[in-house]
CSV table of C-alpha atoms and ligand atoms in Angstrom, one decimal:
chain,number,residue,atom,x,y,z
A,1,MET,CA,-17.7,3.4,132.5
A,2,HIS,CA,-18.1,4.0,128.8
A,3,LEU,CA,-20.6,5.2,126.2
A,4,ALA,CA,-21.5,2.4,124.0
A,5,GLU,CA,-23.9,4.4,121.8
A,6,LEU,CA,-24.8,8.1,121.5
A,7,ARG,CA,-27.7,9.5,119.5
A,8,ILE,CA,-28.1,13.2,119.0
A,9,ARG,CA,-31.0,15.1,117.5
A,10,GLY,CA,-31.3,18.8,116.9
A,11,LEU,CA,-28.1,19.9,118.7
A,12,ARG,CA,-26.5,23.0,117.1
A,13,ASN,CA,-25.7,22.0,113.5
A,14,ILE,CA,-26.3,18.3,114.1
A,15,THR,CA,-29.8,17.4,112.8
A,16,SER,CA,-29.3,13.7,113.6
A,17,ALA,CA,-26.4,11.5,114.4
A,18,GLU,CA,-26.1,7.9,115.7
A,19,LEU,CA,-22.7,6.8,116.9
A,20,VAL,CA,-21.5,3.5,118.1
A,21,LEU,CA,-18.4,4.2,120.2
A,22,ALA,CA,-15.4,2.1,121.1
A,23,GLU,CA,-14.3,1.5,124.7
A,24,GLY,CA,-10.9,3.2,124.3
A,25,LEU,CA,-9.9,6.1,122.1
A,26,ASN,CA,-12.6,7.6,119.8
A,27,VAL,CA,-11.4,10.4,117.5
A,28,PHE,CA,-13.5,13.1,115.8
A,29,VAL,CA,-11.8,14.9,112.9
A,30,GLY,CA,-13.1,17.6,110.6
A,31,PRO,CA,-12.8,21.3,109.6
A,32,ASN,CA,-13.7,24.2,111.8
A,33,GLY,CA,-17.4,24.6,112.4
A,34,ALA,CA,-18.1,21.0,111.4
A,35,GLY,CA,-19.8,19.9,114.6
A,36,LYS,CA,-17.0,18.1,116.5
A,37,THR,CA,-17.4,20.1,119.7
A,38,SER,CA,-21.1,19.6,119.5
A,39,VAL,CA,-20.7,15.8,119.5
A,40,LEU,CA,-18.6,16.1,122.7
A,41,GLU,CA,-21.0,18.6,124.1
A,42,ALA,CA,-23.8,16.0,123.8
A,43,ALA,CA,-21.9,13.5,125.9
A,44,TYR,CA,-21.1,16.1,128.5
A,45,LEU,CA,-24.7,17.3,128.6
A,46,LEU,CA,-25.9,13.9,129.5
A,47,SER,CA,-23.8,13.9,132.7
A,48,ARG,CA,-24.4,17.6,133.7
A,49,GLY,CA,-27.4,19.1,132.0
A,50,GLY,CA,-25.2,22.0,131.1
A,51,SER,CA,-22.6,22.6,128.4
A,52,PHE,CA,-18.9,23.4,129.0
A,53,ARG,CA,-19.1,26.3,126.5
A,54,THR,CA,-22.4,28.0,127.3
A,55,HIS,CA,-24.5,28.7,130.3
A,56,ALA,CA,-27.6,29.4,128.1
A,57,ALA,CA,-29.2,26.2,127.0
A,58,GLU,CA,-31.3,28.0,124.4
A,59,HIS,CA,-28.2,28.2,122.2
A,60,LEU,CA,-27.9,24.4,122.1
A,61,GLN,CA,-31.1,23.7,120.2
A,62,GLN,CA,-30.7,23.8,116.5
A,63,ARG,CA,-32.1,26.9,114.9
A,64,GLU,CA,-35.3,26.0,113.2
A,65,GLY,CA,-34.9,22.5,114.6
A,66,GLU,CA,-38.0,20.8,116.0
A,67,SER,CA,-36.5,19.5,119.2
A,68,LEU,CA,-33.3,18.7,121.0
A,69,ALA,CA,-33.0,15.2,122.2
A,70,LEU,CA,-30.0,13.1,123.4
A,71,PHE,CA,-29.9,9.4,124.0
A,72,ALA,CA,-27.1,7.2,125.2
A,73,ARG,CA,-26.3,3.6,126.3
A,74,ILE,CA,-23.7,3.6,129.0
A,75,ARG,CA,-22.0,0.5,130.3
A,76,SER,CA,-21.0,0.8,133.9
A,77,GLN,CA,-19.9,-2.1,136.1
A,78,SER,CA,-21.2,-4.5,133.5
A,79,ARG,CA,-24.6,-2.9,133.7
A,80,LEU,CA,-26.0,-1.3,130.5
A,81,ARG,CA,-28.1,1.8,131.3
A,82,GLN,CA,-30.2,3.9,128.9
A,83,LEU,CA,-30.1,7.6,129.4
A,84,GLY,CA,-32.4,10.1,127.6
A,85,MET,CA,-32.7,13.9,127.7
A,86,LEU,CA,-35.3,15.9,125.9
A,87,ARG,CA,-35.6,19.7,125.9
A,88,GLU,CA,-39.2,20.7,126.3
A,89,ALA,CA,-40.6,24.2,127.0
A,90,GLY,CA,-37.2,25.4,128.1
A,91,ARG,CA,-36.6,22.5,130.5
A,92,TRP,CA,-34.8,19.2,130.4
A,93,VAL,CA,-36.9,16.1,130.8
A,94,ALA,CA,-34.9,13.0,131.8
A,95,ARG,CA,-35.5,9.4,131.1
A,96,LEU,CA,-33.4,6.7,132.8
A,97,ASP,CA,-33.8,3.1,131.6
A,98,GLY,CA,-37.1,3.9,130.0
A,99,GLU,CA,-38.5,5.6,133.2
A,100,SER,CA,-40.1,8.9,132.1
A,101,SER,CA,-40.4,10.2,135.7
A,102,SER,CA,-36.6,10.1,136.3
A,103,LYS,CA,-34.9,13.0,137.9
A,104,LEU,CA,-32.0,14.7,136.2
A,105,ALA,CA,-29.8,14.0,139.3
A,106,GLU,CA,-30.3,10.2,138.7
A,107,LEU,CA,-29.2,10.6,135.1
A,108,PHE,CA,-26.1,12.6,136.2
A,109,ALA,CA,-25.3,9.9,138.8
A,110,ALA,CA,-25.4,7.2,136.1
A,111,SER,CA,-23.0,9.0,133.8
A,112,ALA,CA,-19.8,10.7,134.6
A,113,VAL,CA,-18.1,12.7,131.9
A,114,MET,CA,-15.0,14.9,132.5
A,115,CYS,CA,-13.8,17.4,130.0
A,116,PHE,CA,-10.7,19.3,129.0
A,117,GLU,CA,-11.4,22.0,126.4
A,118,PRO,CA,-10.0,25.4,125.2
A,119,GLY,CA,-11.7,27.1,128.2
A,120,SER,CA,-10.3,24.8,130.8
A,121,HIS,CA,-7.6,27.2,132.0
A,122,ALA,CA,-10.4,29.0,133.7
A,123,LEU,CA,-10.2,26.4,136.4
A,124,VAL,CA,-7.0,28.2,137.5
A,125,SER,CA,-7.5,31.8,136.3
A,126,GLY,CA,-11.3,32.1,136.3
A,127,GLY,CA,-13.8,32.8,139.1
A,128,ALA,CA,-14.4,30.6,142.2
A,129,GLU,CA,-17.7,29.3,140.8
A,130,GLY,CA,-16.0,27.1,138.3
A,131,ARG,CA,-13.7,25.7,141.0
A,132,ARG,CA,-16.6,25.0,143.4
A,133,GLY,CA,-18.4,23.3,140.5
A,134,PHE,CA,-15.4,21.1,139.9
A,135,LEU,CA,-15.1,20.2,143.6
A,136,ASP,CA,-18.8,19.5,144.0
A,137,TRP,CA,-18.9,17.3,140.9
A,138,GLY,CA,-16.0,15.2,142.4
A,139,VAL,CA,-17.8,14.9,145.8
A,140,PHE,CA,-21.1,14.1,144.1
A,141,HIS,CA,-19.6,11.1,142.4
A,142,VAL,CA,-17.6,9.6,145.3
A,143,GLU,CA,-19.8,10.4,148.2
A,144,HIS,CA,-23.5,9.4,148.6
A,145,GLY,CA,-26.0,12.1,149.5
A,146,HIS,CA,-24.1,15.2,148.3
A,147,ALA,CA,-26.9,16.3,145.9
A,148,GLU,CA,-29.3,16.1,148.8
A,149,ARG,CA,-26.9,18.0,151.1
A,150,MET,CA,-26.5,20.7,148.5
A,151,ARG,CA,-30.2,21.0,148.0
A,152,ARG,CA,-30.8,21.5,151.7
A,153,PHE,CA,-28.1,24.1,151.9
A,154,ARG,CA,-29.2,26.0,148.8
A,155,ARG,CA,-32.8,26.1,150.1
A,156,ALA,CA,-31.7,27.5,153.5
A,157,LEU,CA,-29.5,30.1,151.7
A,158,ARG,CA,-32.3,31.2,149.5
A,159,GLN,CA,-34.7,31.6,152.4
A,160,ARG,CA,-32.1,33.6,154.4
A,161,ASN,CA,-31.5,35.9,151.4
A,162,VAL,CA,-35.2,36.4,150.9
A,163,LEU,CA,-35.5,37.4,154.6
A,164,LEU,CA,-32.6,39.8,154.4
A,165,LYS,CA,-34.1,41.5,151.3
A,166,GLN,CA,-37.5,41.8,153.0
A,167,ASN,CA,-35.9,43.1,156.2
A,168,GLY,CA,-37.2,40.1,158.1
A,169,ASP,CA,-37.3,40.1,161.9
A,170,GLU,CA,-34.4,39.1,164.1
A,171,GLU,CA,-36.1,36.0,165.4
A,172,GLN,CA,-36.9,34.5,162.0
A,173,LEU,CA,-33.3,35.3,160.9
A,174,THR,CA,-32.0,33.5,163.9
A,175,LEU,CA,-34.0,30.4,162.9
A,176,TRP,CA,-32.7,30.5,159.4
A,177,ASP,CA,-29.1,31.1,160.6
A,178,ARG,CA,-29.4,27.9,162.5
A,179,GLU,CA,-30.8,25.9,159.6
A,180,LEU,CA,-28.2,27.3,157.2
A,181,SER,CA,-25.5,26.5,159.6
A,182,ASP,CA,-26.7,22.9,160.1
A,183,ALA,CA,-27.0,22.5,156.3
A,184,ALA,CA,-23.6,24.0,155.6
A,185,GLU,CA,-21.6,21.9,158.0
A,186,PRO,CA,-21.9,18.6,156.1
A,187,VAL,CA,-21.3,20.3,152.8
A,188,ALA,CA,-18.1,21.9,154.1
A,189,GLN,CA,-17.0,18.6,155.7
A,190,ALA,CA,-17.6,16.6,152.5
A,191,ARG,CA,-15.6,19.2,150.5
A,192,GLU,CA,-12.7,19.2,153.0
A,193,THR,CA,-12.5,15.4,153.0
A,194,TYR,CA,-12.5,15.3,149.2
A,195,LEU,CA,-9.9,18.1,148.9
A,196,ALA,CA,-7.6,16.3,151.3
A,197,ARG,CA,-7.7,13.3,149.0
A,198,PHE,CA,-7.6,15.4,145.9
A,199,GLY,CA,-4.4,17.2,147.1
A,200,GLN,CA,-2.6,13.8,147.5
A,201,ALA,CA,-3.7,12.6,144.1
A,202,LEU,CA,-2.7,15.9,142.6
A,203,SER,CA,0.8,15.7,144.1
A,204,LEU,CA,1.3,12.3,142.5
A,205,VAL,CA,0.0,13.5,139.1
A,206,LEU,CA,2.2,16.6,139.2
A,207,GLU,CA,5.3,14.6,140.0
A,208,GLN,CA,4.6,12.3,137.1
A,209,HIS,CA,3.4,14.9,134.5
A,210,LEU,CA,4.5,18.3,135.5
A,211,PRO,CA,7.6,18.2,137.6
A,212,GLU,CA,8.7,21.5,136.1
A,213,LEU,CA,6.2,23.4,138.3
A,214,GLY,CA,7.7,22.2,141.6
A,215,GLN,CA,5.8,21.0,144.6
A,216,ALA,CA,2.2,22.1,145.0
A,217,VAL,CA,0.1,23.0,148.0
A,218,LEU,CA,-3.6,23.0,147.8
A,219,ARG,CA,-5.4,25.8,149.7
A,220,HIS,CA,-9.0,25.7,150.7
A,221,ARG,CA,-11.1,28.7,151.7
A,222,PRO,CA,-14.3,27.2,153.2
A,223,GLY,CA,-16.3,30.4,153.0
A,224,TRP,CA,-16.2,31.4,156.7
A,225,ASP,CA,-13.8,31.2,159.6
A,226,ARG,CA,-14.0,27.5,160.5
A,227,SER,CA,-12.8,28.1,164.1
A,228,ILE,CA,-16.3,29.3,164.8
A,229,SER,CA,-19.7,27.9,163.7
A,230,LEU,CA,-21.4,29.3,160.6
A,231,GLN,CA,-24.2,30.3,162.9
A,232,GLN,CA,-21.9,32.5,164.9
A,233,ALA,CA,-20.3,33.9,161.7
A,234,LEU,CA,-23.8,34.7,160.3
A,235,HIS,CA,-24.7,36.3,163.5
A,236,ASP,CA,-21.6,38.4,163.4
A,237,CYS,CA,-22.2,39.7,159.8
A,238,ARG,CA,-25.9,40.1,160.1
A,239,GLN,CA,-26.0,43.9,159.9
A,240,ARG,CA,-23.8,43.9,156.9
A,241,ASP,CA,-25.8,41.1,155.2
A,242,ARG,CA,-29.0,43.1,155.9
A,243,ALA,CA,-27.4,46.2,154.2
A,244,LEU,CA,-26.3,44.1,151.2
A,245,GLY,CA,-29.4,42.0,151.0
A,246,HIS,CA,-27.5,38.7,150.7
A,247,THR,CA,-25.4,36.2,152.8
A,248,THR,CA,-21.7,36.9,152.7
A,249,ARG,CA,-20.5,33.9,154.7
A,250,GLY,CA,-20.9,30.2,153.9
A,251,PRO,CA,-20.0,27.4,151.5
A,252,HIS,CA,-21.3,29.4,148.5
A,253,ARG,CA,-18.3,31.6,149.1
A,254,ALA,CA,-15.8,28.7,149.2
A,255,ASP,CA,-12.8,28.5,146.9
A,256,TRP,CA,-9.7,26.4,146.5
A,257,MET,CA,-6.4,27.1,144.7
A,258,ILE,CA,-3.0,25.6,144.0
A,259,ALA,CA,0.2,27.3,145.0
A,260,PHE,CA,3.3,26.0,143.2
A,261,ALA,CA,6.8,26.2,144.6
A,262,HIS,CA,7.8,28.0,141.3
A,263,ALA,CA,4.6,30.0,141.1
A,264,PRO,CA,3.1,30.8,144.6
A,265,SER,CA,0.2,32.8,143.1
A,266,PRO,CA,-2.0,31.6,140.2
A,267,GLU,CA,-1.3,35.0,138.5
A,268,GLN,CA,2.3,33.9,138.0
A,269,LEU,CA,1.4,31.1,135.7
A,270,SER,CA,1.5,31.5,132.0
A,271,ARG,CA,-1.6,30.6,130.0
A,272,GLY,CA,0.1,27.4,128.9
A,273,GLN,CA,0.9,26.5,132.5
A,274,GLU,CA,-2.7,27.2,133.5
A,275,LYS,CA,-3.7,24.6,131.0
A,276,LEU,CA,-1.2,22.1,132.3
A,277,CYS,CA,-2.5,22.7,135.8
A,278,ALA,CA,-6.1,22.2,134.6
A,279,ILE,CA,-5.2,18.9,133.0
A,280,ALA,CA,-3.4,17.8,136.1
A,281,CYS,CA,-6.5,18.6,138.1
A,282,LEU,CA,-8.5,16.5,135.7
A,283,LEU,CA,-6.1,13.6,136.0
A,284,ALA,CA,-6.2,13.8,139.8
A,285,GLN,CA,-10.0,13.8,139.8
A,286,VAL,CA,-10.0,10.8,137.4
A,287,ARG,CA,-7.7,9.0,139.9
A,288,LEU,CA,-10.0,9.6,142.8
A,289,PHE,CA,-13.0,8.5,140.8
A,290,GLN,CA,-11.2,5.3,139.9
A,291,GLU,CA,-10.2,4.6,143.5
A,292,SER,CA,-13.7,5.2,144.8
A,293,ARG,CA,-15.7,3.6,142.0
A,294,GLY,CA,-13.5,1.0,140.6
A,295,GLU,CA,-14.0,2.3,137.1
A,296,SER,CA,-13.1,5.3,135.0
A,297,PRO,CA,-15.2,8.3,134.1
A,298,ILE,CA,-15.6,9.1,130.4
A,299,ILE,CA,-13.1,11.7,129.2
A,300,VAL,CA,-13.9,14.3,126.6
A,301,PHE,CA,-10.9,16.2,125.0
A,302,ASP,CA,-12.0,19.0,122.8
A,303,ASP,CA,-9.2,20.3,120.5
A,304,LEU,CA,-6.6,18.7,122.8
A,305,CYS,CA,-3.9,18.9,120.1
A,306,SER,CA,-4.2,22.6,119.7
A,307,GLU,CA,-4.3,23.2,123.5
A,308,LEU,CA,-1.2,21.2,124.7
A,309,ASP,CA,2.2,20.4,123.4
A,310,VAL,CA,2.7,16.9,122.0
A,311,ALA,CA,4.7,15.7,125.0
A,312,HIS,CA,1.9,16.7,127.5
A,313,GLN,CA,-0.8,15.4,125.2
A,314,ALA,CA,1.0,12.1,125.1
A,315,SER,CA,1.6,11.8,128.8
A,316,ALA,CA,-2.1,12.6,129.6
A,317,LEU,CA,-3.5,10.3,126.9
A,318,GLY,CA,-1.0,7.5,127.9
A,319,THR,CA,-2.1,7.6,131.5
A,320,LEU,CA,-5.8,7.6,130.7
A,321,ILE,CA,-5.6,4.9,128.0
A,322,GLU,CA,-3.5,2.7,130.3
A,323,SER,CA,-6.2,3.1,133.1
A,324,GLY,CA,-8.8,1.9,130.6
A,325,ALA,CA,-10.7,5.2,130.3
A,326,GLN,CA,-12.9,5.8,127.3
A,327,ILE,CA,-11.8,9.0,125.5
A,328,LEU,CA,-13.6,11.1,123.0
A,329,LEU,CA,-11.0,13.4,121.3
A,330,SER,CA,-11.6,16.1,118.7
A,331,GLY,CA,-9.4,18.1,116.5
A,332,THR,CA,-9.0,19.6,113.0
A,333,GLU,CA,-6.1,17.1,112.7
A,334,ILE,CA,-4.4,14.8,115.0
A,335,PRO,CA,-0.5,15.0,114.9
A,336,ASP,CA,1.1,11.9,113.4
A,337,ALA,CA,3.3,11.4,116.4
A,338,LEU,CA,0.2,11.0,118.6
A,339,ARG,CA,-1.7,8.9,116.1
A,340,THR,CA,1.2,6.4,115.8
A,341,ARG,CA,1.5,6.1,119.6
A,342,PHE,CA,-2.2,5.9,120.3
A,343,PRO,CA,-4.0,4.4,117.3
A,344,PRO,CA,-7.7,5.3,117.7
A,345,GLN,CA,-10.1,2.4,118.1
A,346,ARG,CA,-12.7,4.4,116.2
A,347,TRP,CA,-12.3,7.3,113.9
A,348,PHE,CA,-15.1,9.7,112.9
A,349,HIS,CA,-15.2,12.3,110.2
A,350,VAL,CA,-17.4,15.3,110.9
A,351,GLU,CA,-18.5,17.7,108.3
A,352,GLN,CA,-21.4,20.1,108.1
A,353,GLY,CA,-23.1,18.4,111.0
A,354,GLN,CA,-22.8,14.9,109.5
A,355,VAL,CA,-20.8,12.4,111.6
A,356,ARG,CA,-19.4,9.4,109.6
A,357,ALA,CA,-17.6,6.4,111.1
A,358,MET,CA,-14.4,5.8,109.1
A,359,ILE,CA,-13.1,2.8,111.1
B,401,ADP,N1,-28.2,26.7,117.7
B,401,ADP,C1,-27.5,26.4,116.6
B,401,ADP,N2,-28.2,26.0,115.5
B,401,ADP,C2,-27.6,25.7,114.3
B,401,ADP,N3,-26.2,25.8,114.2
B,401,ADP,C3,-25.5,26.2,115.3
B,401,ADP,C4,-26.1,26.5,116.5
B,401,ADP,N4,-25.1,26.8,117.4
B,401,ADP,C5,-24.0,26.7,116.7
B,401,ADP,N5,-24.2,26.3,115.4
B,401,ADP,C6,-23.2,26.0,114.4
B,401,ADP,O1,-22.8,24.7,114.6
B,401,ADP,C7,-21.5,24.5,114.0
B,401,ADP,C8,-20.8,23.5,114.8
B,401,ADP,O2,-20.0,24.0,115.8
B,401,ADP,P1,-18.9,23.2,116.6
B,401,ADP,O3,-19.5,22.0,117.1
B,401,ADP,O4,-18.3,24.2,117.5
B,401,ADP,O5,-17.8,22.9,115.4
B,401,ADP,P2,-16.3,22.4,115.5
B,401,ADP,O6,-16.1,22.0,116.9
B,401,ADP,O7,-16.3,21.2,114.5
B,401,ADP,O8,-15.5,23.5,115.1
B,401,ADP,C9,-20.9,25.8,113.8
B,401,ADP,O9,-20.9,26.1,112.4
B,401,ADP,C10,-21.9,26.8,114.4
B,401,ADP,O10,-22.0,28.0,113.8
B,402,MG,MG1,-14.6,22.8,118.2
């Protein structure tokens, strides 16, 4: 899959930009604060609705700008799709192939952008929410129906939490325990299936790119004791949940982690190793995507060259370029060694929110 064209209006310091992108490596160079990350953010937003560097969408819209709008043409399996996102009254409005009643989930299903950026080490050292997000994104793109599954689960969780807060009666809680349990089971199963495949892909990637960390084992915490049903687990913790006013067991409490032979706990990794581990997870997820979908997701590398040493930059880039992935790479400068080995197909200069194609 690749972005053939990307148009940005009113995003951070970019008033307007229209880019025609190459299928392979696209490089964005310019000084600090020029708008490079914002270009990459635009591509990412189209596939997620959120940014990799802020949770608050109100920071995205240009100060004093009239509106925030993104448009892209994405070629996937020889089909050219048109994606549009407009920020209106604090909400995103989606448009897929000219259809104004499109759902955001349809847009996200039509584009798949994966990202490695200066905050990516949080996948290893940050909270469980980021790892669950990573996992669910992978499941969403390789298994049909995951968005629907998650919606049902979240609704049941919300309802149970409301009941807990309102001190609802036992009978009603039992009904919602059952619904939550029924909704949670397929979510947990889909995640387990994906993680098993992810673990295999990760081992291969680590062997190839990071042998220095030794063998890795992937651990999964599903969010409750899987030897009993979630219904049973919810029943067992009901009094505590009532006291706390929320549900303490279930897939919303799931987590996964990697234990290395040379670093059994994530706390034993250096910041640099956390980054290497995060890039290995990205490469493993790309692999699974390729196996399931027969094409690559789009890869965004923000400031890759200041984040990884040249040898690891080269091995990650080499693998991705070889597999035919489209890459959007930014940096204040790109090391000569890298430029010579991987000559960019397209080169953009970014300055004060202006994006100019050089080749
Ligand atoms: N909402 C906003 N409106 C206008 N400018 C913004 C907004 N948010 C951030 N900026 C500015 O946009 C510029 C581009 O930032 P960024 O894309 O991170 O640059 P780069 O990655 O090239 O260093 C910065 O100068 C930043 O101060
Ligand atoms: Mg930047």
